[in-house]
């Protein structure tokens, strides 16, 4: 079963390694996408996920790749959040970009490892068994999917505890009578 999971994640990682030029980007409604992720990834025994995203907010992305990226981050947050911890997903416009932030109340990551967590096969605690930790591909998949959409991803610790993963992608450009806005 563990080998099957690893092979599935390797295939997913391989598929996400698309070149940005080969990916067709389109406007994606973030609230709809996040609500589909939450519906798929949550269950009654897992922490509650609070979504605070404007219903009209869109991002320029490839829908399947962005869905895969957000689902992987949400899955990690659900796995590592404290038993009664909260997970929040929010998004905001920031200039020509949209920032989607997924936060949890888990233990966070040692500061010196924050940049490494998106590397393939990197695990914060190598001594953990595969049952309590992942394969080290989930966040690498996130990075590859987000970069294929022309965006970038980073993580930061929260105070007093927890982790935030921020996915930044472009806003779609809308034509107006005066040109592009």
Coordinates of N, CA and C in Angstrom, one line a residue:
X1 N 0.8 -1.2 0.0 CA 0.0 0.0 0.0 C 0.9 1.3 0.0
X2 N 1.9 1.2 0.8 CA 2.8 2.4 0.9 C 3.6 2.6 -0.5
X3 N 4.0 1.5 -1.1 CA 4.6 1.5 -2.4 C 3.7 2.1 -3.4
X4 N 2.4 1.7 -3.4 CA 1.5 2.2 -4.3 C 1.3 3.7 -4.2
X5 N 1.2 4.2 -2.9 CA 1.1 5.6 -2.6 C 2.3 6.4 -3.2
X6 N 3.5 5.8 -3.0 CA 4.7 6.5 -3.4 C 4.7 6.6 -5.0
X7 N 4.4 5.5 -5.6 CA 4.3 5.5 -7.1 C 3.3 6.5 -7.6
X8 N 2.1 6.5 -7.0 CA 1.1 7.5 -7.4 C 1.6 8.9 -7.2
X9 N 2.3 9.2 -6.1 CA 2.8 10.6 -5.9 C 4.0 10.9 -6.9
X10 N 4.8 9.9 -7.2 CA 5.8 10.1 -8.2 C 5.2 10.4 -9.6
X11 N 4.2 9.7 -9.9 CA 3.5 10.0 -11.2 C 2.9 11.4 -11.2
X12 N 2.3 11.7 -10.1 CA 1.7 13.1 -10.0 C 2.8 14.1 -10.1
X13 N 3.9 13.9 -9.4 CA 5.0 14.9 -9.5 C 5.5 15.0 -10.9
X14 N 5.6 13.9 -11.6 CA 6.1 13.8 -13.0 C 5.1 14.6 -13.9
X15 N 3.8 14.4 -13.7 CA 2.8 15.1 -14.5 C 2.9 16.6 -14.3
X16 N 3.2 17.0 -13.0 CA 3.1 18.4 -12.7 C 4.4 19.1 -13.2
X17 N 5.3 18.4 -13.7 CA 6.6 19.0 -14.2 C 6.4 19.6 -15.6
X18 N 5.3 20.2 -15.9 CA 5.1 20.7 -17.2 C 5.8 22.1 -17.4
X19 N 6.2 22.4 -18.6 CA 6.8 23.7 -18.9 C 5.7 24.7 -18.9
X20 N 5.9 25.9 -18.3 CA 4.9 27.0 -18.3 C 4.4 27.3 -19.7
X21 N 5.2 27.3 -20.7 CA 4.7 27.6 -22.1 C 3.7 26.6 -22.6
X22 N 3.7 25.4 -22.1 CA 2.8 24.3 -22.5 C 1.5 24.4 -21.8
X23 N 1.4 25.2 -20.8 CA 0.2 25.2 -19.9 C -0.7 26.4 -20.4
X24 N -2.0 26.1 -20.7 CA -2.9 27.1 -21.0 C -3.5 27.7 -19.8
X25 N -3.2 29.0 -19.5 CA -3.8 29.7 -18.4 C -5.1 30.3 -18.7
X26 N -6.0 30.3 -17.7 CA -7.3 30.9 -17.9 C -7.8 31.5 -16.6
X27 N -8.8 32.3 -16.6 CA -9.3 32.8 -15.3 C -10.0 31.6 -14.5
X28 N -9.6 31.6 -13.2 CA -10.1 30.5 -12.3 C -10.8 31.2 -11.1
X29 N -12.0 30.9 -10.8 CA -12.7 31.4 -9.7 C -12.1 30.7 -8.4
X30 N -11.4 31.5 -7.6 CA -10.7 30.9 -6.5 C -11.6 30.3 -5.4
X31 N -12.7 31.0 -5.1 CA -13.6 30.5 -4.1 C -14.2 29.1 -4.5
X32 N -14.6 29.0 -5.8 CA -15.1 27.7 -6.3 C -14.1 26.6 -6.2
X33 N -12.9 26.9 -6.6 CA -11.8 25.9 -6.6 C -11.5 25.5 -5.2
X34 N -11.4 26.4 -4.3 CA -11.1 26.1 -2.9 C -12.2 25.3 -2.2
X35 N -13.4 25.7 -2.5 CA -14.5 24.9 -1.9 C -14.6 23.5 -2.4
X36 N -14.2 23.3 -3.7 CA -14.1 21.9 -4.2 C -13.0 21.1 -3.5
X37 N -11.9 21.8 -3.3 CA -10.7 21.2 -2.6 C -11.2 20.8 -1.2
X38 N -11.8 21.7 -0.5 CA -12.2 21.4 0.9 C -13.2 20.3 1.0
X39 N -14.2 20.3 0.1 CA -15.1 19.2 0.0 C -14.5 17.8 -0.2
X40 N -13.5 17.8 -1.1 CA -12.8 16.5 -1.3 C -11.9 16.1 -0.2
X41 N -11.2 17.0 0.4 CA -10.1 16.7 1.4 C -10.6 16.6 2.8
X42 N -11.7 17.1 3.2 CA -12.1 17.1 4.6 C -13.1 15.9 4.9
X43 N -13.1 15.7 6.2 CA -14.1 14.7 6.8 C -14.4 15.1 8.2
X44 N -15.5 14.5 8.8 CA -15.9 15.0 10.1 C -14.8 14.9 11.2
X45 N -13.9 13.9 11.1 CA -12.9 13.7 12.1 C -11.7 14.6 12.0
X46 N -11.6 15.4 10.9 CA -10.5 16.3 10.6 C -10.9 17.7 11.1
X47 N -9.8 18.6 11.3 CA -10.1 20.0 11.7 C -11.0 20.7 10.7
X48 N -11.7 21.7 11.1 CA -12.6 22.5 10.3 C -11.7 23.4 9.4
X49 N -12.1 23.6 8.2 CA -11.4 24.6 7.3 C -12.3 25.8 7.1
X50 N -11.8 27.0 7.4 CA -12.6 28.2 7.2 C -12.1 28.9 6.0
X51 N -13.0 29.2 5.1 CA -12.7 29.8 3.8 C -13.1 31.3 3.8
X52 N -12.2 32.2 3.5 CA -12.5 33.6 3.5 C -12.0 34.2 2.1
X53 N -12.8 33.9 1.1 CA -12.4 34.3 -0.3 C -13.6 35.0 -0.9
X54 N -13.4 36.1 -1.5 CA -14.5 36.8 -2.2 C -15.0 35.9 -3.3
X55 N -16.3 35.9 -3.5 CA -16.9 35.0 -4.5 C -16.5 35.4 -5.9
X56 N -16.1 36.6 -6.2 CA -15.8 37.1 -7.5 C -14.3 37.1 -7.8
X57 N -13.4 36.7 -6.8 CA -12.0 36.8 -7.0 C -11.5 35.7 -8.0
X58 N -10.8 36.1 -9.0 CA -10.2 35.1 -10.0 C -8.7 35.2 -10.0
X59 N -8.1 34.1 -10.5 CA -6.7 34.1 -10.7 C -6.4 33.5 -12.1
X60 N -5.3 33.8 -12.6 CA -4.9 33.3 -13.9 C -4.1 32.0 -13.7
X61 N -4.6 30.9 -14.1 CA -4.0 29.6 -13.8 C -4.5 28.5 -14.7
X62 N -3.9 27.4 -14.6 CA -4.5 26.2 -15.2 C -5.3 25.5 -14.1
X63 N -6.6 25.4 -14.2 CA -7.4 24.9 -13.1 C -7.0 23.6 -12.5
X64 N -6.6 22.6 -13.2 CA -6.3 21.3 -12.7 C -5.0 21.4 -11.9
X65 N -4.0 22.2 -12.4 CA -2.7 22.3 -11.7 C -2.9 23.1 -10.4
X66 N -3.7 24.2 -10.4 CA -3.9 25.0 -9.2 C -4.7 24.1 -8.2
X67 N -5.7 23.4 -8.7 CA -6.5 22.5 -7.8 C -5.5 21.5 -7.1
X68 N -4.6 20.9 -7.8 CA -3.7 19.9 -7.3 C -2.8 20.6 -6.2
X69 N -2.3 21.8 -6.5 CA -1.4 22.5 -5.6 C -2.2 22.8 -4.3
X70 N -3.4 23.4 -4.4 CA -4.1 23.7 -3.2 C -4.5 22.5 -2.4
X71 N -4.9 21.4 -3.1 CA -5.3 20.2 -2.4 C -4.1 19.6 -1.6
X72 N -2.9 19.6 -2.2 CA -1.7 19.1 -1.5 C -1.5 19.9 -0.2
X73 N -1.6 21.3 -0.3 CA -1.3 22.1 0.9 C -2.4 21.9 1.9
X74 N -3.6 21.8 1.5 CA -4.7 21.6 2.5 C -4.6 20.2 3.1
X75 N -4.2 19.2 2.4 CA -4.0 17.9 2.9 C -2.9 17.9 4.0
X76 N -1.8 18.6 3.7 CA -0.7 18.7 4.7 C -1.2 19.4 5.9
X77 N -1.9 20.5 5.7 CA -2.4 21.3 6.9 C -3.4 20.4 7.7
X78 N -4.2 19.6 7.1 CA -5.1 18.8 7.9 C -4.3 17.7 8.6
X79 N -3.3 17.2 8.0 CA -2.4 16.2 8.7 C -1.7 16.7 9.9
X80 N -1.2 17.9 9.8 CA -0.3 18.5 10.8 C -0.9 19.4 11.7
X81 N -2.1 19.9 11.5 CA -2.8 20.8 12.5 C -3.1 20.0 13.7
X82 N -3.1 20.7 14.8 CA -3.4 20.1 16.1 C -4.8 19.5 16.0
X83 N -5.1 18.6 16.9 CA -6.4 17.9 16.9 C -7.6 18.9 16.8
X84 N -7.6 19.9 17.6 CA -8.6 20.9 17.5 C -8.2 22.2 16.8
X85 N -7.1 22.1 16.0 CA -6.6 23.2 15.3 C -7.5 23.7 14.2
X86 N -7.2 24.9 13.8 CA -8.0 25.5 12.7 C -7.2 25.6 11.5
X87 N -7.8 25.5 10.3 CA -7.2 25.8 9.1 C -7.9 26.9 8.4
X88 N -7.2 27.8 7.9 CA -7.9 29.0 7.2 C -7.3 29.1 5.8
X89 N -8.2 29.5 4.9 CA -7.8 29.7 3.5 C -8.4 31.1 3.1
X90 N -7.5 32.0 2.8 CA -7.9 33.3 2.4 C -7.2 33.7 1.1
X91 N -7.7 34.7 0.4 CA -7.1 35.2 -0.8 C -7.4 36.7 -0.9
X92 N -6.4 37.4 -1.5 CA -6.5 38.8 -1.7 C -5.8 39.2 -2.9
X93 N -6.3 40.3 -3.5 CA -5.6 40.9 -4.6 C -4.4 41.7 -4.1
X94 N -3.3 41.7 -4.8 CA -2.1 42.4 -4.4 C -1.5 42.9 -5.7
X95 N -1.8 44.1 -6.2 CA -1.3 44.6 -7.4 C -1.8 43.8 -8.6
X96 N -0.9 43.2 -9.4 CA -1.3 42.4 -10.5 C -1.4 40.9 -10.2
X97 N -1.2 40.6 -8.9 CA -1.2 39.2 -8.4 C -2.4 39.0 -7.4
X98 N -2.6 37.7 -7.2 CA -3.5 37.2 -6.2 C -2.7 36.3 -5.3
X99 N -2.9 36.6 -4.0 CA -2.2 35.7 -3.0 C -3.2 34.9 -2.3
X100 N -3.0 33.6 -2.4 CA -3.9 32.6 -1.7 C -3.1 32.0 -0.5
X101 N -3.6 32.2 0.7 CA -2.9 31.8 1.9 C -3.6 30.7 2.6
X102 N -2.9 29.6 2.9 CA -3.5 28.5 3.6 C -2.7 28.4 4.9
X103 N -3.4 28.5 6.0 CA -2.7 28.5 7.3 C -3.3 27.5 8.2
X104 N -2.4 27.0 9.1 CA -2.9 26.0 10.1 C -2.3 26.3 11.5
X105 N -2.7 25.6 12.5 CA -2.3 25.7 13.9 C -1.3 24.6 14.3
X106 N -0.7 24.0 13.3 CA 0.2 22.9 13.6 C 1.5 23.3 14.2
X107 N 2.5 22.5 14.2 CA 3.8 22.8 14.8 C 4.7 23.7 14.0
X108 N 4.4 24.0 12.8 CA 5.2 24.8 11.9 C 6.5 24.0 11.5
X109 N 7.4 24.7 11.0 CA 8.6 24.1 10.4 C 9.8 24.9 11.0
X110 N 10.9 24.2 11.3 CA 12.1 25.0 11.8 C 12.5 26.0 10.7
X111 N 12.8 27.2 11.1 CA 13.0 28.3 10.2 C 14.1 28.0 9.1
X112 N 15.1 27.3 9.5 CA 16.2 26.9 8.5 C 15.7 25.9 7.5
X113 N 14.6 25.3 7.6 CA 14.1 24.4 6.7 C 12.9 24.9 5.8
X114 N 12.5 26.1 6.0 CA 11.3 26.7 5.3 C 11.5 26.6 3.8
X115 N 12.7 27.0 3.3 CA 12.9 27.0 1.9 C 13.1 25.6 1.3
X116 N 13.5 24.7 2.1 CA 13.8 23.3 1.6 C 12.5 22.4 1.5
X117 N 11.4 22.9 2.2 CA 10.2 22.0 2.2 C 9.6 21.8 0.8
X118 N 9.9 22.6 -0.1 CA 9.4 22.5 -1.5 C 10.3 21.6 -2.4
X119 N 11.4 21.1 -1.8 CA 12.3 20.3 -2.6 C 11.8 18.9 -2.7
X120 N 12.0 18.2 -3.8 CA 11.5 16.8 -3.9 C 12.2 15.9 -2.9
X121 N 11.4 15.0 -2.2 CA 11.8 14.0 -1.3 C 12.3 14.6 0.0
X122 N 12.2 15.9 0.3 CA 12.6 16.5 1.5 C 11.6 16.3 2.6
X123 N 12.0 15.8 3.7 CA 11.0 15.7 4.9 C 11.6 16.4 6.1
X124 N 10.8 17.1 6.8 CA 11.3 17.8 8.0 C 11.9 16.9 9.0
X125 N 11.3 15.7 9.2 CA 11.8 14.8 10.2 C 12.1 13.5 9.4
X126 N 13.4 13.2 9.1 CA 13.7 12.0 8.4 C 13.4 10.7 9.2
X127 N 13.4 10.9 10.5 CA 13.3 9.7 11.3 C 11.8 9.2 11.5
X128 N 10.9 10.0 11.0 CA 9.5 9.6 11.1 C 9.2 8.5 10.1
X129 N 8.3 7.6 10.5 CA 7.9 6.5 9.6 C 7.0 7.1 8.5
X130 N 6.9 6.3 7.5 CA 6.0 6.7 6.3 C 4.6 6.8 6.8
X131 N 4.2 6.1 7.8 CA 2.8 6.2 8.3 C 2.5 7.6 8.9
X132 N 3.5 8.2 9.6 CA 3.2 9.5 10.2 C 3.7 10.7 9.4
X133 N 4.4 10.4 8.3 CA 4.9 11.5 7.5 C 4.7 11.1 6.0
X134 N 4.8 12.0 5.1 CA 4.6 11.7 3.7 C 5.8 11.2 3.0
X135 N 5.7 11.3 1.7 CA 6.8 10.8 0.9 C 7.8 11.9 0.6
X136 N 7.5 13.1 0.9 CA 8.4 14.2 0.6 C 8.1 14.8 -0.8
X137 N 7.0 14.4 -1.4 CA 6.7 14.9 -2.8 C 5.5 15.9 -2.8
X138 N 4.7 15.9 -1.8 CA 3.5 16.8 -1.8 C 3.8 18.3 -2.1
X139 N 4.7 18.8 -1.3 CA 5.0 20.3 -1.5 C 5.9 20.5 -2.7
X140 N 6.6 19.5 -3.2 CA 7.4 19.6 -4.5 C 6.4 19.7 -5.6
X141 N 5.3 18.9 -5.5 CA 4.2 19.0 -6.5 C 3.6 20.3 -6.5
X142 N 3.3 20.9 -5.3 CA 2.7 22.2 -5.2 C 3.6 23.2 -5.9
X143 N 4.9 23.2 -5.6 CA 5.8 24.2 -6.3 C 5.8 24.0 -7.8
X144 N 5.9 22.8 -8.3 CA 5.9 22.6 -9.7 C 4.6 23.0 -10.4
X145 N 3.5 22.7 -9.8 CA 2.2 23.1 -10.3 C 2.0 24.7 -10.3
X146 N 2.4 25.3 -9.2 CA 2.3 26.8 -9.2 C 3.2 27.4 -10.2
X147 N 4.4 27.0 -10.3 CA 5.4 27.5 -11.2 C 4.9 27.3 -12.7
X148 N 4.3 26.2 -13.0 CA 3.7 25.9 -14.3 C 2.6 26.9 -14.6
X149 N 2.0 27.5 -13.6 CA 0.9 28.5 -13.8 C 1.5 29.9 -13.8
X150 N 2.8 30.0 -13.8 CA 3.5 31.3 -13.8 C 3.6 32.0 -12.4
X151 N 3.3 31.3 -11.4 CA 3.4 31.9 -10.0 C 4.5 31.4 -9.2
X152 N 4.5 31.7 -7.9 CA 5.5 31.1 -7.0 C 4.8 30.9 -5.7
X153 N 5.5 30.1 -4.9 CA 5.0 29.6 -3.6 C 6.0 29.8 -2.5
X154 N 5.6 30.1 -1.3 CA 6.6 30.1 -0.2 C 5.8 29.8 1.1
X155 N 6.6 29.6 2.1 CA 6.0 29.2 3.4 C 6.6 30.1 4.5
X156 N 5.9 30.4 5.5 CA 6.4 31.1 6.7 C 5.7 30.6 8.0
X157 N 6.4 30.7 9.1 CA 5.8 30.2 10.3 C 4.9 31.3 10.9
X158 N 3.9 30.9 11.6 CA 2.9 31.8 12.3 C 3.3 31.8 13.8
X159 N 2.9 32.9 14.4 CA 3.1 33.1 15.9 C 1.7 32.9 16.6
X160 N 1.6 32.1 17.6 CA 2.7 31.4 18.3 C 3.1 30.1 17.7
X161 N 2.2 29.5 16.9 CA 2.6 28.3 16.2 C 1.8 28.2 14.9
X162 N 2.2 27.3 14.0 CA 1.5 27.0 12.8 C 2.3 27.4 11.6
X163 N 1.8 27.2 10.4 CA 2.5 27.4 9.2 C 1.5 28.1 8.2
X164 N 2.0 29.0 7.4 CA 1.3 29.6 6.3 C 2.0 29.2 5.0
X165 N 1.2 28.8 4.0 CA 1.8 28.6 2.7 C 1.0 29.6 1.8
X166 N 1.8 30.4 1.1 CA 1.3 31.4 0.2 C 1.6 31.1 -1.2
X167 N 0.5 31.0 -2.0 CA 0.6 30.8 -3.4 C 0.2 32.1 -4.1
X168 N 1.2 32.6 -4.9 CA 0.9 33.9 -5.7 C 0.9 33.6 -7.1
X169 N -0.2 34.0 -7.8 CA -0.4 33.9 -9.2 C -0.9 35.2 -9.7
X170 N -0.8 35.3 -11.1 CA -1.3 36.6 -11.7 C -2.8 36.7 -11.6
X171 N -3.3 37.9 -11.6 CA -4.7 38.2 -11.8 C -5.0 38.2 -13.3
X172 N -6.1 37.7 -13.7 CA -6.5 37.8 -15.2 C -6.6 39.3 -15.6
X173 N -6.2 39.6 -16.8 CA -6.3 41.0 -17.3 C -7.7 41.0 -18.0
X174 N -8.4 42.1 -17.6 CA -9.7 42.3 -18.2 C -9.7 43.4 -19.2
X175 N -10.2 43.3 -20.4 CA -10.2 44.3 -21.4 C -11.3 45.3 -21.0
X176 N -11.0 46.6 -21.2 CA -12.0 47.6 -21.0 C -12.0 48.5 -22.3
X177 N -12.9 49.5 -22.4 CA -12.9 50.3 -23.6 C -11.6 51.1 -23.7
X178 N -10.9 51.3 -22.6 CA -9.7 52.1 -22.6 C -8.4 51.2 -22.8
X179 N -8.6 49.9 -22.9 CA -7.5 48.9 -23.1 C -7.5 48.0 -21.9
X180 N -6.3 47.5 -21.6 CA -6.2 46.6 -20.4 C -6.1 47.4 -19.1
X181 N -6.7 46.8 -18.1 CA -6.7 47.4 -16.8 C -5.7 46.7 -15.9

